[in-house]
Amino acid sequence: QLGQLKPFLQTTFLVMFYSAALFLAIGTFMISANGTTTYGVILSGFLFALLLECYWCCQLVDRLNEVNTQIGILLCSLDWPVELQYTKATASRYRQAR
């Protein structure tokens, strides 16, 4: 199921990342051009929240990649021939693992 969502998530994250970078650039320009006003303070709060959201999404993806790597390492380090020998007693376990 995650494989079906992967293209959508890649595109969504890419659009979110670049739109956040564009909003940060425009917001920084507006704050520097207009000086410190109430609007500038509100805009800086919005930009900070946007930056935090991007950071959290990046951290989530990094953690997901780390877990994926750890699962792969654990699966590859299992001794499959010893653990899953086909016998009549372990036939269903063998089929489930395959």
mmCIF file of N, CA and C in Angstrom:
data_model
loop_
_atom_site.group_PDB
_atom_site.id
_atom_site.type_symbol
_atom_site.label_atom_id
_atom_site.label_comp_id
_atom_site.label_asym_id
_atom_site.label_seq_id
_atom_site.Cartn_x
_atom_site.Cartn_y
_atom_site.Cartn_z
ATOM 1 N N GLN A 1 0.823 -1.194 0.000
ATOM 2 C CA GLN A 1 0.000 0.000 0.000
ATOM 3 C C GLN A 1 0.869 1.261 0.000
ATOM 4 N N LEU A 2 1.993 1.175 0.709
ATOM 5 C CA LEU A 2 2.897 2.321 0.739
ATOM 6 C C LEU A 2 3.510 2.553 -0.636
ATOM 7 N N GLY A 3 3.730 1.478 -1.377
ATOM 8 C CA GLY A 3 4.270 1.607 -2.725
ATOM 9 C C GLY A 3 3.325 2.339 -3.668
ATOM 10 N N GLN A 4 2.025 2.181 -3.468
ATOM 11 C CA GLN A 4 1.048 2.880 -4.293
ATOM 12 C C GLN A 4 1.013 4.366 -3.965
ATOM 13 N N LEU A 5 1.260 4.719 -2.710
ATOM 14 C CA LEU A 5 1.238 6.121 -2.296
ATOM 15 C C LEU A 5 2.546 6.849 -2.589
ATOM 16 N N LYS A 6 3.606 6.108 -2.838
ATOM 17 C CA LYS A 6 4.932 6.717 -2.982
ATOM 18 C C LYS A 6 4.993 7.816 -4.049
ATOM 19 N N PRO A 7 4.484 7.612 -5.276
ATOM 20 C CA PRO A 7 4.538 8.704 -6.264
ATOM 21 C C PRO A 7 3.764 9.942 -5.823
ATOM 22 N N PHE A 8 2.621 9.740 -5.202
ATOM 23 C CA PHE A 8 1.826 10.869 -4.719
ATOM 24 C C PHE A 8 2.564 11.625 -3.621
ATOM 25 N N LEU A 9 3.158 10.890 -2.688
ATOM 26 C CA LEU A 9 3.866 11.517 -1.578
ATOM 27 C C LEU A 9 5.101 12.268 -2.055
ATOM 28 N N GLN A 10 5.806 11.717 -3.054
ATOM 29 C CA GLN A 10 6.981 12.405 -3.581
ATOM 30 C C GLN A 10 6.586 13.741 -4.199
ATOM 31 N N THR A 11 5.537 13.738 -5.000
ATOM 32 C CA THR A 11 5.086 14.966 -5.646
ATOM 33 C C THR A 11 4.567 15.964 -4.623
ATOM 34 N N THR A 12 3.801 15.490 -3.674
ATOM 35 C CA THR A 12 3.247 16.366 -2.651
ATOM 36 C C THR A 12 4.354 17.002 -1.822
ATOM 37 N N PHE A 13 5.319 16.202 -1.420
ATOM 38 C CA PHE A 13 6.410 16.741 -0.617
ATOM 39 C C PHE A 13 7.229 17.740 -1.423
ATOM 40 N N LEU A 14 7.462 17.458 -2.686
ATOM 41 C CA LEU A 14 8.230 18.368 -3.537
ATOM 42 C C LEU A 14 7.517 19.711 -3.672
ATOM 43 N N VAL A 15 6.222 19.687 -3.925
ATOM 44 C CA VAL A 15 5.446 20.926 -4.041
ATOM 45 C C VAL A 15 5.439 21.672 -2.709
ATOM 46 N N MET A 16 5.256 20.941 -1.608
ATOM 47 C CA MET A 16 5.237 21.583 -0.296
ATOM 48 C C MET A 16 6.585 22.228 0.020
ATOM 49 N N PHE A 17 7.671 21.535 -0.287
ATOM 50 C CA PHE A 17 9.005 22.054 0.026
ATOM 51 C C PHE A 17 9.298 23.327 -0.759
ATOM 52 N N TYR A 18 9.052 23.308 -2.075
ATOM 53 C CA TYR A 18 9.367 24.483 -2.887
ATOM 54 C C TYR A 18 8.400 25.641 -2.647
ATOM 55 N N SER A 19 7.142 25.333 -2.346
ATOM 56 C CA SER A 19 6.222 26.429 -2.023
ATOM 57 C C SER A 19 6.602 27.053 -0.680
ATOM 58 N N ALA A 20 7.065 26.253 0.267
ATOM 59 C CA ALA A 20 7.522 26.807 1.542
ATOM 60 C C ALA A 20 8.748 27.686 1.338
ATOM 61 N N ALA A 21 9.679 27.248 0.496
ATOM 62 C CA ALA A 21 10.867 28.064 0.211
ATOM 63 C C ALA A 21 10.464 29.378 -0.461
ATOM 64 N N LEU A 22 9.503 29.325 -1.375
ATOM 65 C CA LEU A 22 9.020 30.534 -2.041
ATOM 66 C C LEU A 22 8.325 31.463 -1.043
ATOM 67 N N PHE A 23 7.477 30.919 -0.181
ATOM 68 C CA PHE A 23 6.813 31.739 0.838
ATOM 69 C C PHE A 23 7.819 32.373 1.792
ATOM 70 N N LEU A 24 8.849 31.614 2.168
ATOM 71 C CA LEU A 24 9.881 32.171 3.049
ATOM 72 C C LEU A 24 10.609 33.329 2.378
ATOM 73 N N ALA A 25 10.935 33.163 1.099
ATOM 74 C CA ALA A 25 11.637 34.224 0.387
ATOM 75 C C ALA A 25 10.762 35.474 0.237
ATOM 76 N N ILE A 26 9.524 35.293 -0.173
ATOM 77 C CA ILE A 26 8.614 36.432 -0.340
ATOM 78 C C ILE A 26 8.323 37.097 1.000
ATOM 79 N N GLY A 27 8.087 36.292 2.039
ATOM 80 C CA GLY A 27 7.815 36.844 3.360
ATOM 81 C C GLY A 27 8.993 37.613 3.923
ATOM 82 N N THR A 28 10.190 37.076 3.751
ATOM 83 C CA THR A 28 11.388 37.777 4.219
ATOM 84 C C THR A 28 11.569 39.094 3.481
ATOM 85 N N PHE A 29 11.319 39.080 2.187
ATOM 86 C CA PHE A 29 11.413 40.314 1.405
ATOM 87 C C PHE A 29 10.378 41.338 1.884
ATOM 88 N N MET A 30 9.146 40.892 2.121
ATOM 89 C CA MET A 30 8.100 41.817 2.564
ATOM 90 C C MET A 30 8.406 42.402 3.940
ATOM 91 N N ILE A 31 8.918 41.568 4.828
ATOM 92 C CA ILE A 31 9.255 42.062 6.163
ATOM 93 C C ILE A 31 10.413 43.060 6.084
ATOM 94 N N SER A 32 11.413 42.762 5.279
ATOM 95 C CA SER A 32 12.560 43.679 5.171
ATOM 96 C C SER A 32 12.172 44.962 4.436
ATOM 97 N N ALA A 33 11.243 44.898 3.499
ATOM 98 C CA ALA A 33 10.847 46.084 2.746
ATOM 99 C C ALA A 33 9.918 46.989 3.554
ATOM 100 N N ASN A 34 9.026 46.415 4.355
ATOM 101 C CA ASN A 34 8.033 47.200 5.094
ATOM 102 C C ASN A 34 8.463 47.574 6.502
ATOM 103 N N GLY A 35 9.483 46.943 7.018
ATOM 104 C CA GLY A 35 9.890 47.221 8.382
ATOM 105 C C GLY A 35 9.030 46.447 9.368
ATOM 106 N N THR A 36 9.156 46.786 10.642
ATOM 107 C CA THR A 36 8.430 46.075 11.690
ATOM 108 C C THR A 36 7.038 46.688 11.860
ATOM 109 N N THR A 37 6.045 45.935 11.445
ATOM 110 C CA THR A 37 4.644 46.333 11.616
ATOM 111 C C THR A 37 3.896 45.146 12.215
ATOM 112 N N THR A 38 2.642 45.353 12.518
ATOM 113 C CA THR A 38 1.819 44.253 13.030
ATOM 114 C C THR A 38 1.710 43.151 11.981
ATOM 115 N N TYR A 39 1.552 43.556 10.743
ATOM 116 C CA TYR A 39 1.485 42.585 9.651
ATOM 117 C C TYR A 39 2.796 41.801 9.556
ATOM 118 N N GLY A 40 3.911 42.474 9.728
ATOM 119 C CA GLY A 40 5.215 41.813 9.677
ATOM 120 C C GLY A 40 5.396 40.797 10.786
ATOM 121 N N VAL A 41 4.895 41.113 11.965
ATOM 122 C CA VAL A 41 4.982 40.187 13.092
ATOM 123 C C VAL A 41 4.121 38.952 12.825
ATOM 124 N N ILE A 42 2.921 39.166 12.325
ATOM 125 C CA ILE A 42 2.029 38.042 11.998
ATOM 126 C C ILE A 42 2.639 37.196 10.881
ATOM 127 N N LEU A 43 3.190 37.859 9.883
ATOM 128 C CA LEU A 43 3.816 37.141 8.776
ATOM 129 C C LEU A 43 5.031 36.354 9.241
ATOM 130 N N SER A 44 5.815 36.921 10.135
ATOM 131 C CA SER A 44 6.982 36.189 10.630
ATOM 132 C C SER A 44 6.549 34.963 11.443
ATOM 133 N N GLY A 45 5.442 35.068 12.180
ATOM 134 C CA GLY A 45 4.909 33.899 12.890
ATOM 135 C C GLY A 45 4.463 32.815 11.928
ATOM 136 N N PHE A 46 3.803 33.223 10.856
ATOM 137 C CA PHE A 46 3.382 32.258 9.829
ATOM 138 C C PHE A 46 4.593 31.607 9.180
ATOM 139 N N LEU A 47 5.610 32.386 8.863
ATOM 140 C CA LEU A 47 6.815 31.837 8.234
ATOM 141 C C LEU A 47 7.540 30.880 9.173
ATOM 142 N N PHE A 48 7.562 31.200 10.456
ATOM 143 C CA PHE A 48 8.180 30.303 11.431
ATOM 144 C C PHE A 48 7.413 28.979 11.500
ATOM 145 N N ALA A 49 6.091 29.038 11.512
ATOM 146 C CA ALA A 49 5.273 27.812 11.532
ATOM 147 C C ALA A 49 5.489 26.996 10.261
ATOM 148 N N LEU A 50 5.625 27.671 9.137
ATOM 149 C CA LEU A 50 5.872 26.986 7.870
ATOM 150 C C LEU A 50 7.232 26.298 7.885
ATOM 151 N N LEU A 51 8.213 26.966 8.425
ATOM 152 C CA LEU A 51 9.550 26.390 8.537
ATOM 153 C C LEU A 51 9.542 25.178 9.462
ATOM 154 N N LEU A 52 8.822 25.263 10.566
ATOM 155 C CA LEU A 52 8.713 24.125 11.475
ATOM 156 C C LEU A 52 8.018 22.935 10.815
ATOM 157 N N GLU A 53 6.989 23.210 10.042
ATOM 158 C CA GLU A 53 6.276 22.124 9.357
ATOM 159 C C GLU A 53 7.194 21.407 8.373
ATOM 160 N N CYS A 54 7.972 22.162 7.632
ATOM 161 C CA CYS A 54 8.922 21.540 6.696
ATOM 162 C C CYS A 54 9.968 20.723 7.446
ATOM 163 N N TYR A 55 10.446 21.258 8.562
ATOM 164 C CA TYR A 55 11.438 20.541 9.363
ATOM 165 C C TYR A 55 10.853 19.224 9.879
ATOM 166 N N TRP A 56 9.624 19.269 10.407
ATOM 167 C CA TRP A 56 9.001 18.052 10.929
ATOM 168 C C TRP A 56 8.776 17.019 9.831
ATOM 169 N N CYS A 57 8.376 17.470 8.661
ATOM 170 C CA CYS A 57 8.174 16.527 7.554
ATOM 171 C C CYS A 57 9.497 15.887 7.138
ATOM 172 N N CYS A 58 10.558 16.687 7.097
ATOM 173 C CA CYS A 58 11.879 16.139 6.755
ATOM 174 C C CYS A 58 12.336 15.137 7.815
ATOM 175 N N GLN A 59 12.113 15.450 9.082
ATOM 176 C CA GLN A 59 12.483 14.533 10.156
ATOM 177 C C GLN A 59 11.685 13.233 10.063
ATOM 178 N N LEU A 60 10.409 13.343 9.724
ATOM 179 C CA LEU A 60 9.571 12.154 9.590
ATOM 180 C C LEU A 60 10.072 11.260 8.471
ATOM 181 N N VAL A 61 10.418 11.848 7.348
ATOM 182 C CA VAL A 61 10.941 11.075 6.216
ATOM 183 C C VAL A 61 12.276 10.444 6.583
ATOM 184 N N ASP A 62 13.143 11.181 7.282
ATOM 185 C CA ASP A 62 14.429 10.619 7.703
ATOM 186 C C ASP A 62 14.236 9.438 8.645
ATOM 187 N N ARG A 63 13.316 9.573 9.593
ATOM 188 C CA ARG A 63 13.065 8.466 10.507
ATOM 189 C C ARG A 63 12.485 7.256 9.790
ATOM 190 N N LEU A 64 11.602 7.506 8.847
ATOM 191 C CA LEU A 64 11.029 6.416 8.066
ATOM 192 C C LEU A 64 12.109 5.695 7.262
ATOM 193 N N ASN A 65 13.029 6.447 6.681
ATOM 194 C CA ASN A 65 14.139 5.835 5.942
ATOM 195 C C ASN A 65 15.056 5.042 6.861
ATOM 196 N N GLU A 66 15.312 5.551 8.064
ATOM 197 C CA GLU A 66 16.148 4.823 9.022
ATOM 198 C C GLU A 66 15.491 3.511 9.443
ATOM 199 N N VAL A 67 14.189 3.553 9.716
ATOM 200 C CA VAL A 67 13.471 2.337 10.101
ATOM 201 C C VAL A 67 13.475 1.343 8.940
ATOM 202 N N ASN A 68 13.288 1.835 7.729
ATOM 203 C CA ASN A 68 13.309 0.977 6.554
ATOM 204 C C ASN A 68 14.673 0.285 6.418
ATOM 205 N N THR A 69 15.744 1.041 6.625
ATOM 206 C CA THR A 69 17.090 0.474 6.541
ATOM 207 C C THR A 69 17.307 -0.557 7.636
ATOM 208 N N GLN A 70 16.867 -0.262 8.853
ATOM 209 C CA GLN A 70 17.023 -1.211 9.964
ATOM 210 C C GLN A 70 16.253 -2.502 9.715
ATOM 211 N N ILE A 71 15.051 -2.383 9.164
ATOM 212 C CA ILE A 71 14.265 -3.582 8.844
ATOM 213 C C ILE A 71 14.981 -4.415 7.789
ATOM 214 N N GLY A 72 15.516 -3.746 6.778
ATOM 215 C CA GLY A 72 16.258 -4.458 5.734
ATOM 216 C C GLY A 72 17.482 -5.171 6.278
ATOM 217 N N ILE A 73 18.221 -4.499 7.166
ATOM 218 C CA ILE A 73 19.412 -5.113 7.766
ATOM 219 C C ILE A 73 19.019 -6.326 8.605
ATOM 220 N N LEU A 74 17.950 -6.187 9.394
ATOM 221 C CA LEU A 74 17.503 -7.313 10.218
ATOM 222 C C LEU A 74 17.043 -8.496 9.365
ATOM 223 N N LEU A 75 16.309 -8.215 8.302
ATOM 224 C CA LEU A 75 15.837 -9.303 7.442
ATOM 225 C C LEU A 75 16.986 -9.994 6.722
ATOM 226 N N CYS A 76 17.960 -9.219 6.287
ATOM 227 C CA CYS A 76 19.097 -9.820 5.581
ATOM 228 C C CYS A 76 20.023 -10.573 6.518
ATOM 229 N N SER A 77 20.028 -10.216 7.800
ATOM 230 C CA SER A 77 20.933 -10.888 8.734
ATOM 231 C C SER A 77 20.325 -12.169 9.317
ATOM 232 N N LEU A 78 19.044 -12.426 9.046
ATOM 233 C CA LEU A 78 18.444 -13.672 9.526
ATOM 234 C C LEU A 78 19.051 -14.857 8.792
ATOM 235 N N ASP A 79 19.176 -15.929 9.488
ATOM 236 C CA ASP A 79 19.717 -17.146 8.889
ATOM 237 C C ASP A 79 18.550 -17.961 8.322
ATOM 238 N N TRP A 80 18.093 -17.574 7.124
ATOM 239 C CA TRP A 80 16.891 -18.171 6.528
ATOM 240 C C TRP A 80 16.977 -19.680 6.332
ATOM 241 N N PRO A 81 18.087 -20.208 5.848
ATOM 242 C CA PRO A 81 18.103 -21.667 5.642
ATOM 243 C C PRO A 81 17.947 -22.462 6.934
ATOM 244 N N VAL A 82 18.476 -21.948 8.032
ATOM 245 C CA VAL A 82 18.371 -22.666 9.295
ATOM 246 C C VAL A 82 16.992 -22.447 9.929
ATOM 247 N N GLU A 83 16.527 -21.212 9.871
ATOM 248 C CA GLU A 83 15.254 -20.881 10.513
ATOM 249 C C GLU A 83 14.059 -21.517 9.816
ATOM 250 N N LEU A 84 14.079 -21.568 8.508
ATOM 251 C CA LEU A 84 12.901 -22.037 7.771
ATOM 252 C C LEU A 84 13.226 -23.267 6.925
ATOM 253 N N GLN A 85 13.475 -24.331 7.588
ATOM 254 C CA GLN A 85 13.660 -25.579 6.861
ATOM 255 C C GLN A 85 12.280 -26.199 6.635
ATOM 256 N N TYR A 86 12.063 -26.675 5.431
ATOM 257 C CA TYR A 86 10.752 -27.213 5.098
ATOM 258 C C TYR A 86 10.625 -28.630 5.639
ATOM 259 N N THR A 87 9.716 -28.769 6.578
ATOM 260 C CA THR A 87 9.331 -30.085 7.085
ATOM 261 C C THR A 87 7.808 -30.104 7.156
ATOM 262 N N LYS A 88 7.245 -31.253 7.372
ATOM 263 C CA LYS A 88 5.792 -31.331 7.470
ATOM 264 C C LYS A 88 5.275 -30.544 8.676
ATOM 265 N N ALA A 89 6.050 -30.492 9.735
ATOM 266 C CA ALA A 89 5.620 -29.789 10.946
ATOM 267 C C ALA A 89 5.653 -28.266 10.754
ATOM 268 N N THR A 90 6.594 -27.774 9.957
ATOM 269 C CA THR A 90 6.743 -26.318 9.776
ATOM 270 C C THR A 90 6.311 -25.870 8.385
ATOM 271 N N ALA A 91 5.498 -26.654 7.707
ATOM 272 C CA ALA A 91 5.104 -26.328 6.332
ATOM 273 C C ALA A 91 4.320 -25.009 6.245
ATOM 274 N N SER A 92 3.375 -24.782 7.147
ATOM 275 C CA SER A 92 2.585 -23.548 7.057
ATOM 276 C C SER A 92 3.443 -22.332 7.370
ATOM 277 N N ARG A 93 4.342 -22.436 8.346
ATOM 278 C CA ARG A 93 5.248 -21.328 8.660
ATOM 279 C C ARG A 93 6.163 -21.024 7.474
ATOM 280 N N TYR A 94 6.625 -22.088 6.833
ATOM 281 C CA TYR A 94 7.491 -21.928 5.661
ATOM 282 C C TYR A 94 6.754 -21.200 4.537
ATOM 283 N N ARG A 95 5.508 -21.600 4.271
ATOM 284 C CA ARG A 95 4.718 -20.944 3.217
ATOM 285 C C ARG A 95 4.415 -19.495 3.566
ATOM 286 N N GLN A 96 4.128 -19.195 4.819
ATOM 287 C CA GLN A 96 3.862 -17.815 5.220
ATOM 288 C C GLN A 96 5.091 -16.927 5.032
ATOM 289 N N ALA A 97 6.240 -17.449 5.384
ATOM 290 C CA ALA A 97 7.460 -16.656 5.225
ATOM 291 C C ALA A 97 7.814 -16.453 3.754
ATOM 292 N N ARG A 98 7.530 -17.432 2.932
ATOM 293 C CA ARG A 98 7.829 -17.301 1.502
ATOM 294 C C ARG A 98 6.886 -16.292 0.888
#
